Short mmCIF file of N, CA, C and O in Angstrom, two decimals:
data_model
loop_
_atom_site.label_atom_id
_atom_site.label_comp_id
_atom_site.label_asym_id
_atom_site.label_seq_id
_atom_site.Cartn_x
_atom_site.Cartn_y
_atom_site.Cartn_z
N UNK A 26 0.84 -1.19 0.00
CA UNK A 26 0.00 0.00 0.00
C UNK A 26 0.87 1.23 0.00
O UNK A 26 1.81 1.35 0.78
N UNK A 27 0.57 2.17 -0.87
CA UNK A 27 1.27 3.46 -0.91
C UNK A 27 0.24 4.57 -0.95
O UNK A 27 -0.84 4.42 -1.53
N UNK A 28 0.55 5.72 -0.34
CA UNK A 28 -0.39 6.84 -0.38
C UNK A 28 -0.63 7.29 -1.82
O UNK A 28 0.27 7.27 -2.65
N UNK A 29 -1.85 7.72 -2.11
CA UNK A 29 -2.17 8.16 -3.47
C UNK A 29 -1.83 9.62 -3.71
O UNK A 29 -1.75 10.05 -4.85
N UNK A 30 -1.64 10.38 -2.62
CA UNK A 30 -1.25 11.78 -2.77
C UNK A 30 -0.38 12.17 -1.56
O UNK A 30 -0.47 11.56 -0.51
N UNK A 31 0.45 13.18 -1.70
CA UNK A 31 1.33 13.57 -0.59
C UNK A 31 0.52 14.04 0.62
O UNK A 31 -0.47 14.75 0.48
N UNK A 32 0.96 13.64 1.77
CA UNK A 32 0.39 14.06 3.05
C UNK A 32 -1.10 13.76 3.19
O UNK A 32 -1.80 14.44 3.93
N UNK A 33 -1.60 12.75 2.51
CA UNK A 33 -3.02 12.46 2.61
C UNK A 33 -3.43 12.05 4.02
O UNK A 33 -4.56 12.24 4.42
N UNK A 34 -2.50 11.53 4.81
CA UNK A 34 -2.80 11.13 6.17
C UNK A 34 -2.88 12.32 7.12
O UNK A 34 -3.35 12.20 8.23
N UNK A 35 -2.44 13.47 6.71
CA UNK A 35 -2.42 14.66 7.55
C UNK A 35 -3.71 15.47 7.39
O UNK A 35 -4.17 16.11 8.33
N UNK A 36 -4.30 15.46 6.24
CA UNK A 36 -5.47 16.30 5.97
C UNK A 36 -6.69 15.84 6.77
O UNK A 36 -6.81 14.67 7.14
N UNK A 37 -7.57 16.78 7.06
CA UNK A 37 -8.77 16.47 7.82
C UNK A 37 -9.70 17.67 7.87
O UNK A 37 -9.59 18.59 7.06
N UNK A 38 -10.60 17.67 8.85
CA UNK A 38 -11.61 18.72 8.95
C UNK A 38 -11.29 19.79 9.99
O UNK A 38 -11.92 20.84 10.00
N UNK A 39 -10.33 19.55 10.86
CA UNK A 39 -9.97 20.53 11.90
C UNK A 39 -9.15 21.65 11.26
O UNK A 39 -8.23 21.39 10.49
N UNK A 40 -9.48 22.89 11.59
CA UNK A 40 -8.80 24.05 11.01
C UNK A 40 -7.77 24.62 11.99
O UNK A 40 -8.04 24.78 13.18
N UNK A 41 -6.61 24.96 11.47
CA UNK A 41 -5.57 25.63 12.26
C UNK A 41 -5.98 27.08 12.46
O UNK A 41 -6.36 27.76 11.49
N UNK A 42 -5.91 27.57 13.69
CA UNK A 42 -6.30 28.95 13.97
C UNK A 42 -5.29 29.95 13.43
O UNK A 42 -5.61 31.11 13.24
N UNK A 43 -4.08 29.51 13.14
CA UNK A 43 -3.05 30.42 12.65
C UNK A 43 -3.03 30.52 11.12
O UNK A 43 -3.06 31.61 10.57
N UNK A 44 -2.98 29.37 10.45
CA UNK A 44 -2.85 29.39 8.98
C UNK A 44 -4.13 29.03 8.25
O UNK A 44 -4.22 29.23 7.04
N UNK A 45 -5.10 28.48 8.97
CA UNK A 45 -6.37 28.11 8.34
C UNK A 45 -6.34 26.79 7.60
O UNK A 45 -7.33 26.40 6.99
N UNK A 46 -5.21 26.08 7.65
CA UNK A 46 -5.11 24.79 6.97
C UNK A 46 -6.01 23.75 7.61
O UNK A 46 -6.35 23.83 8.78
N UNK A 47 -6.42 22.76 6.81
CA UNK A 47 -7.28 21.69 7.29
C UNK A 47 -6.45 20.45 7.59
O UNK A 47 -5.74 19.95 6.71
N UNK A 48 -6.54 19.98 8.84
CA UNK A 48 -5.74 18.84 9.28
C UNK A 48 -6.60 17.89 10.10
O UNK A 48 -7.65 18.27 10.61
N UNK A 49 -6.13 16.66 10.25
CA UNK A 49 -6.75 15.74 11.18
C UNK A 49 -6.50 16.23 12.60
O UNK A 49 -5.52 16.93 12.86
N UNK A 50 -7.36 15.88 13.53
CA UNK A 50 -7.24 16.38 14.90
C UNK A 50 -5.92 15.97 15.56
O UNK A 50 -5.45 16.64 16.47
N UNK A 51 -5.32 14.90 15.10
CA UNK A 51 -4.03 14.47 15.63
C UNK A 51 -2.96 15.54 15.41
O UNK A 51 -2.02 15.67 16.18
N UNK A 52 -3.09 16.33 14.36
CA UNK A 52 -2.08 17.30 13.96
C UNK A 52 -2.36 18.71 14.45
O UNK A 52 -1.62 19.64 14.13
N UNK A 53 -3.44 18.89 15.23
CA UNK A 53 -3.77 20.19 15.80
C UNK A 53 -3.48 20.14 17.31
O UNK A 53 -3.98 19.26 18.01
N UNK A 54 -2.66 21.07 17.79
CA UNK A 54 -2.28 21.08 19.20
C UNK A 54 -3.33 21.70 20.11
O UNK A 54 -4.40 22.13 19.67
N UNK A 55 -3.00 21.78 21.40
CA UNK A 55 -3.94 22.28 22.41
C UNK A 55 -4.37 23.73 22.15
O UNK A 55 -5.48 24.11 22.50
N UNK A 56 -3.53 24.52 21.55
CA UNK A 56 -3.86 25.91 21.27
C UNK A 56 -4.60 26.11 19.95
O UNK A 56 -4.90 27.24 19.57
N UNK A 57 -4.89 25.03 19.25
CA UNK A 57 -5.62 25.13 17.98
C UNK A 57 -4.72 25.32 16.77
O UNK A 57 -5.21 25.49 15.66
N UNK A 58 -3.41 25.30 16.97
CA UNK A 58 -2.46 25.48 15.86
C UNK A 58 -2.03 24.13 15.32
O UNK A 58 -1.89 23.16 16.06
N UNK A 59 -1.79 24.09 14.01
CA UNK A 59 -1.29 22.86 13.40
C UNK A 59 0.18 22.65 13.79
O UNK A 59 0.82 23.54 14.34
N UNK A 60 0.69 21.48 13.50
CA UNK A 60 2.05 21.14 13.86
C UNK A 60 3.07 22.08 13.22
O UNK A 60 4.08 22.42 13.84
N UNK A 61 2.82 22.56 12.02
CA UNK A 61 3.76 23.47 11.35
C UNK A 61 3.78 24.84 12.03
O UNK A 61 4.84 25.40 12.31
N UNK A 62 2.59 25.39 12.29
CA UNK A 62 2.51 26.70 12.94
C UNK A 62 3.04 26.64 14.37
O UNK A 62 3.71 27.56 14.84
N UNK A 63 2.74 25.53 15.06
CA UNK A 63 3.25 25.38 16.43
C UNK A 63 4.77 25.38 16.46
O UNK A 63 5.38 26.05 17.28
N UNK A 64 5.39 24.66 15.55
CA UNK A 64 6.85 24.62 15.50
C UNK A 64 7.42 26.00 15.17
O UNK A 64 8.42 26.43 15.75
N UNK A 65 6.78 26.73 14.27
CA UNK A 65 7.23 28.08 13.94
C UNK A 65 7.13 29.03 15.13
O UNK A 65 8.02 29.84 15.37
N UNK A 66 6.04 28.91 15.88
CA UNK A 66 5.86 29.76 17.07
C UNK A 66 6.92 29.44 18.12
O UNK A 66 7.50 30.34 18.73
N UNK A 67 7.17 28.16 18.34
CA UNK A 67 8.21 27.77 19.31
C UNK A 67 9.57 28.29 18.88
O UNK A 67 10.36 28.75 19.70
N UNK A 68 9.87 28.23 17.59
CA UNK A 68 11.16 28.72 17.08
C UNK A 68 11.30 30.23 17.29
O UNK A 68 12.41 30.73 17.50
N UNK A 69 10.18 30.97 17.27
CA UNK A 69 10.21 32.41 17.50
C UNK A 69 10.13 32.77 18.99
O UNK A 69 10.14 33.94 19.35
N UNK A 70 10.02 31.76 19.86
CA UNK A 70 9.93 32.01 21.29
C UNK A 70 8.54 32.41 21.75
O UNK A 70 8.39 33.15 22.72
N UNK A 71 7.51 31.94 21.04
CA UNK A 71 6.13 32.26 21.39
C UNK A 71 5.41 31.02 21.89
O UNK A 71 5.66 29.92 21.42
N UNK A 72 4.48 31.22 22.81
CA UNK A 72 3.67 30.12 23.33
C UNK A 72 2.63 29.72 22.29
O UNK A 72 1.81 30.54 21.90
N UNK A 73 2.64 28.45 21.84
CA UNK A 73 1.64 28.02 20.86
C UNK A 73 0.32 27.57 21.50
O UNK A 73 -0.63 27.27 20.80
N UNK A 74 0.26 27.54 22.82
CA UNK A 74 -0.91 27.02 23.51
C UNK A 74 -1.94 28.10 23.81
O UNK A 74 -3.13 27.90 23.66
N UNK A 75 -1.48 29.29 24.22
CA UNK A 75 -2.41 30.32 24.69
C UNK A 75 -2.10 31.68 24.08
O UNK A 75 -0.97 32.18 24.19
N UNK A 76 -3.11 32.30 23.50
CA UNK A 76 -2.96 33.66 22.98
C UNK A 76 -2.71 34.63 24.12
O UNK A 76 -2.05 35.65 23.95
N UNK A 77 -3.23 34.32 25.31
CA UNK A 77 -3.02 35.18 26.47
C UNK A 77 -1.53 35.25 26.84
O UNK A 77 -1.02 36.31 27.17
N UNK A 78 -0.83 34.13 26.75
CA UNK A 78 0.61 34.12 27.00
C UNK A 78 1.35 34.97 25.96
O UNK A 78 2.26 35.71 26.29
N UNK A 79 0.96 34.82 24.69
CA UNK A 79 1.63 35.57 23.62
C UNK A 79 1.43 37.07 23.79
O UNK A 79 2.30 37.86 23.48
N UNK A 80 0.25 37.48 24.30
CA UNK A 80 -0.05 38.90 24.46
C UNK A 80 0.53 39.48 25.75
O UNK A 80 0.67 40.69 25.88
N UNK A 81 0.88 38.62 26.68
CA UNK A 81 1.38 39.08 27.98
C UNK A 81 2.76 39.70 27.86
O UNK A 81 3.58 39.31 27.03
N UNK A 82 3.02 40.68 28.71
CA UNK A 82 4.35 41.30 28.75
C UNK A 82 5.32 40.48 29.59
O UNK A 82 6.51 40.72 29.58
N UNK A 83 4.80 39.51 30.34
CA UNK A 83 5.63 38.63 31.16
C UNK A 83 6.10 37.47 30.31
O UNK A 83 5.31 36.79 29.67
N UNK A 84 7.39 37.24 30.27
CA UNK A 84 7.97 36.17 29.47
C UNK A 84 7.79 34.84 30.21
O UNK A 84 8.38 34.62 31.25
N UNK A 85 6.96 33.95 29.67
CA UNK A 85 6.74 32.65 30.28
C UNK A 85 7.28 31.52 29.41
O UNK A 85 7.08 30.36 29.73
N UNK A 86 7.95 31.86 28.34
CA UNK A 86 8.44 30.84 27.40
C UNK A 86 9.90 30.54 27.68
O UNK A 86 10.73 31.44 27.74
N UNK A 87 10.21 29.26 27.85
CA UNK A 87 11.59 28.82 28.07
C UNK A 87 12.27 28.64 26.72
O UNK A 87 11.88 27.78 25.92
N UNK A 88 13.26 29.47 26.45
CA UNK A 88 13.97 29.39 25.17
C UNK A 88 14.88 28.18 25.10
O UNK A 88 15.24 27.73 24.02
N UNK A 89 15.26 27.62 26.27
CA UNK A 89 16.13 26.44 26.28
C UNK A 89 15.41 25.20 25.75
O UNK A 89 15.94 24.47 24.93
N UNK A 90 14.20 24.98 26.25
CA UNK A 90 13.43 23.79 25.87
C UNK A 90 12.34 24.09 24.84
O UNK A 90 11.69 23.18 24.36
N UNK A 91 12.15 25.39 24.54
CA UNK A 91 11.10 25.83 23.61
C UNK A 91 9.73 25.35 24.07
O UNK A 91 8.95 24.82 23.31
N UNK A 92 9.46 25.57 25.37
CA UNK A 92 8.18 25.19 25.98
C UNK A 92 7.68 26.36 26.84
O UNK A 92 8.47 27.13 27.36
N UNK A 93 6.37 26.45 27.00
CA UNK A 93 5.77 27.49 27.84
C UNK A 93 5.70 26.99 29.28
O UNK A 93 5.10 25.96 29.56
N UNK A 94 6.33 27.72 30.17
CA UNK A 94 6.35 27.33 31.58
C UNK A 94 4.96 27.42 32.18
O UNK A 94 4.54 26.56 32.95
N UNK A 95 4.19 28.41 31.80
CA UNK A 95 2.86 28.62 32.36
C UNK A 95 1.84 27.62 31.82
O UNK A 95 1.10 27.01 32.59
N UNK A 96 1.78 27.43 30.53
CA UNK A 96 0.75 26.57 29.92
C UNK A 96 1.09 25.09 29.96
O UNK A 96 0.21 24.25 30.09
N UNK A 97 2.35 24.78 29.80
CA UNK A 97 2.75 23.38 29.69
C UNK A 97 3.37 22.84 30.97
O UNK A 97 3.85 21.71 30.99
N UNK A 98 3.34 23.66 32.04
CA UNK A 98 3.92 23.27 33.33
C UNK A 98 5.31 22.67 33.14
O UNK A 98 5.60 21.55 33.55
N UNK A 99 6.17 23.42 32.52
CA UNK A 99 7.51 22.96 32.18
C UNK A 99 8.52 23.50 33.18
O UNK A 99 8.52 24.68 33.51
N UNK A 100 9.39 22.66 33.68
CA UNK A 100 10.46 23.07 34.58
C UNK A 100 11.74 23.25 33.78
O UNK A 100 12.02 22.49 32.86
N UNK A 101 12.53 24.28 34.15
CA UNK A 101 13.82 24.51 33.50
C UNK A 101 14.80 24.99 34.55
O UNK A 101 14.64 26.08 35.11
N UNK A 102 15.79 24.18 34.83
CA UNK A 102 16.79 24.53 35.83
C UNK A 102 17.59 25.75 35.38
O UNK A 102 17.91 26.63 36.18
N UNK A 103 17.88 25.85 34.07
CA UNK A 103 18.65 26.99 33.56
C UNK A 103 17.89 28.30 33.75
O UNK A 103 18.48 29.34 34.01
N UNK A 104 16.54 28.26 33.60
CA UNK A 104 15.71 29.46 33.82
C UNK A 104 15.48 29.71 35.31
O UNK A 104 15.05 30.79 35.69
N UNK A 105 15.72 28.69 36.13
CA UNK A 105 15.49 28.83 37.57
C UNK A 105 14.02 28.66 37.93
O UNK A 105 13.57 29.15 38.96
N UNK A 106 13.26 27.93 37.10
CA UNK A 106 11.83 27.71 37.34
C UNK A 106 11.58 26.22 37.48
O UNK A 106 11.95 25.44 36.60
N UNK A 107 10.97 25.84 38.59
CA UNK A 107 10.62 24.44 38.82
C UNK A 107 9.13 24.33 39.06
O UNK A 107 8.57 25.12 39.83
N UNK A 108 8.47 23.40 38.41
CA UNK A 108 7.05 23.17 38.58
C UNK A 108 6.85 21.91 39.40
O UNK A 108 7.55 20.92 39.20
N UNK A 109 5.91 21.96 40.31
CA UNK A 109 5.61 20.79 41.12
C UNK A 109 4.45 21.06 42.04
O UNK A 109 3.87 22.15 42.05
N UNK A 110 4.12 20.07 42.86
CA UNK A 110 3.03 20.23 43.82
C UNK A 110 3.61 20.63 45.18
O UNK A 110 4.80 20.93 45.31
N UNK A 111 2.75 20.65 46.20
CA UNK A 111 3.17 21.06 47.54
C UNK A 111 4.31 20.23 48.10
O UNK A 111 5.22 20.75 48.75
N UNK A 112 4.30 18.92 47.85
CA UNK A 112 5.37 18.05 48.34
C UNK A 112 6.70 18.38 47.66
O UNK A 112 7.75 18.35 48.30
N UNK A 113 6.63 18.69 46.38
CA UNK A 113 7.86 19.06 45.66
C UNK A 113 8.45 20.35 46.23
O UNK A 113 9.66 20.47 46.37
N UNK A 114 7.58 21.31 46.55
CA UNK A 114 8.05 22.58 47.12
C UNK A 114 8.71 22.33 48.47
O UNK A 114 9.80 22.83 48.75
N UNK A 115 8.07 21.53 49.33
CA UNK A 115 8.62 21.24 50.66
C UNK A 115 9.98 20.56 50.55
O UNK A 115 10.93 20.93 51.25
N UNK A 116 10.11 19.59 49.66
CA UNK A 116 11.38 18.88 49.48
C UNK A 116 12.47 19.82 48.96
O UNK A 116 13.62 19.77 49.42
N UNK A 117 12.12 20.69 48.03
CA UNK A 117 13.10 21.62 47.47
C UNK A 117 13.56 22.62 48.52
O UNK A 117 14.76 22.91 48.64
N UNK A 118 12.63 23.16 49.30
CA UNK A 118 12.97 24.12 50.35
C UNK A 118 13.91 23.49 51.37
O UNK A 118 14.89 24.10 51.81
N UNK A 119 13.64 22.26 51.77
CA UNK A 119 14.52 21.57 52.71
C UNK A 119 15.90 21.35 52.13
O UNK A 119 16.91 21.44 52.83
N UNK A 120 15.96 21.07 50.82
CA UNK A 120 17.24 20.76 50.19
C UNK A 120 18.11 22.00 49.96
O UNK A 120 19.31 21.97 50.20
N UNK A 121 17.53 23.11 49.50
CA UNK A 121 18.37 24.25 49.12
C UNK A 121 18.34 25.41 50.11
O UNK A 121 19.14 26.33 49.99
N UNK A 122 17.41 25.42 51.07
CA UNK A 122 17.30 26.46 52.09
C UNK A 122 17.35 27.88 51.47
O UNK A 122 18.26 28.65 51.74
N UNK A 123 16.34 28.23 50.65
CA UNK A 123 16.34 29.53 49.97
C UNK A 123 15.96 30.68 50.91
O UNK A 123 15.38 30.46 51.97
N UNK A 124 16.27 31.90 50.48
CA UNK A 124 15.86 33.09 51.22
C UNK A 124 14.39 33.39 51.00
O UNK A 124 13.71 33.90 51.88
N UNK A 125 13.89 33.11 49.80
CA UNK A 125 12.50 33.39 49.46
C UNK A 125 12.01 32.34 48.45
O UNK A 125 12.80 31.82 47.66
N UNK A 126 10.71 32.05 48.51
CA UNK A 126 10.09 31.11 47.58
C UNK A 126 8.83 31.76 47.03
O UNK A 126 8.01 32.26 47.79
N UNK A 127 8.67 31.78 45.71
CA UNK A 127 7.45 32.28 45.07
C UNK A 127 6.61 31.08 44.67
O UNK A 127 7.10 30.19 43.98
N UNK A 128 5.35 31.07 45.09
CA UNK A 128 4.47 29.93 44.84
C UNK A 128 3.22 30.41 44.12
O UNK A 128 2.59 31.38 44.51
N UNK A 129 2.85 29.69 43.07
CA UNK A 129 1.57 29.90 42.40
C UNK A 129 0.55 29.07 43.15
O UNK A 129 0.52 27.85 43.04
N UNK A 130 -0.30 29.72 43.93
CA UNK A 130 -1.23 29.02 44.81
C UNK A 130 -2.10 28.02 44.06
O UNK A 130 -2.26 26.88 44.47
N UNK A 131 -2.67 28.44 42.92
CA UNK A 131 -3.60 27.58 42.18
C UNK A 131 -2.94 26.32 41.65
O UNK A 131 -3.58 25.29 41.52
N UNK A 132 -1.69 26.38 41.31
CA UNK A 132 -1.05 25.21 40.71
C UNK A 132 -0.22 24.40 41.70
O UNK A 132 0.18 23.30 41.42
N UNK A 133 0.08 24.98 42.86
CA UNK A 133 0.94 24.29 43.81
C UNK A 133 0.17 23.75 45.00
O UNK A 133 0.34 22.61 45.38
N UNK A 134 -0.67 24.57 45.60
CA UNK A 134 -1.34 24.19 46.83
C UNK A 134 -2.80 23.81 46.66
O UNK A 134 -3.36 23.13 47.49
N UNK A 135 -3.44 24.27 45.60
CA UNK A 135 -4.86 24.06 45.40
C UNK A 135 -5.08 23.03 44.29
O UNK A 135 -4.41 23.08 43.27
N UNK A 136 -6.01 22.10 44.50
CA UNK A 136 -6.20 21.04 43.53
C UNK A 136 -7.58 21.00 42.90
O UNK A 136 -7.92 20.08 42.18
N UNK A 137 -8.42 22.02 43.15
CA UNK A 137 -9.75 22.01 42.55
C UNK A 137 -9.67 22.43 41.09
O UNK A 137 -8.76 23.15 40.70
N UNK A 138 -10.62 22.02 40.30
CA UNK A 138 -10.63 22.38 38.88
C UNK A 138 -10.80 23.87 38.65
O UNK A 138 -10.26 24.44 37.73
N UNK A 139 -11.54 24.53 39.52
CA UNK A 139 -11.79 25.96 39.34
C UNK A 139 -10.76 26.83 40.03
O UNK A 139 -10.79 28.03 39.92
N UNK A 140 -9.83 26.22 40.72
CA UNK A 140 -8.79 26.98 41.40
C UNK A 140 -9.20 27.30 42.78
O UNK A 140 -8.65 27.90 43.58
#
């Protein structure tokens, strides 16, 4: 068996919010972008998951791993950002004895869906 046309397995009914291309849902990411647009956004240092992150003046994108720290809960030692739950925070504080710790309450201490 051989494909009858190029990329026939990629095409579908889901539309990319960035380029408008039609792809199968497998090829559309969480932010509604296709795999091509998502890769381009990551290469430019933009979050492909949330337009709110892209519009924000706060840099939440890790250029080392090309991942969004806020949307994808990505940890990067080089950036000095670690993601985890309450137990992870307690273990880290005991290990490194920091002067100050910044905690995102909704993602670290609170476990309800609505925050």
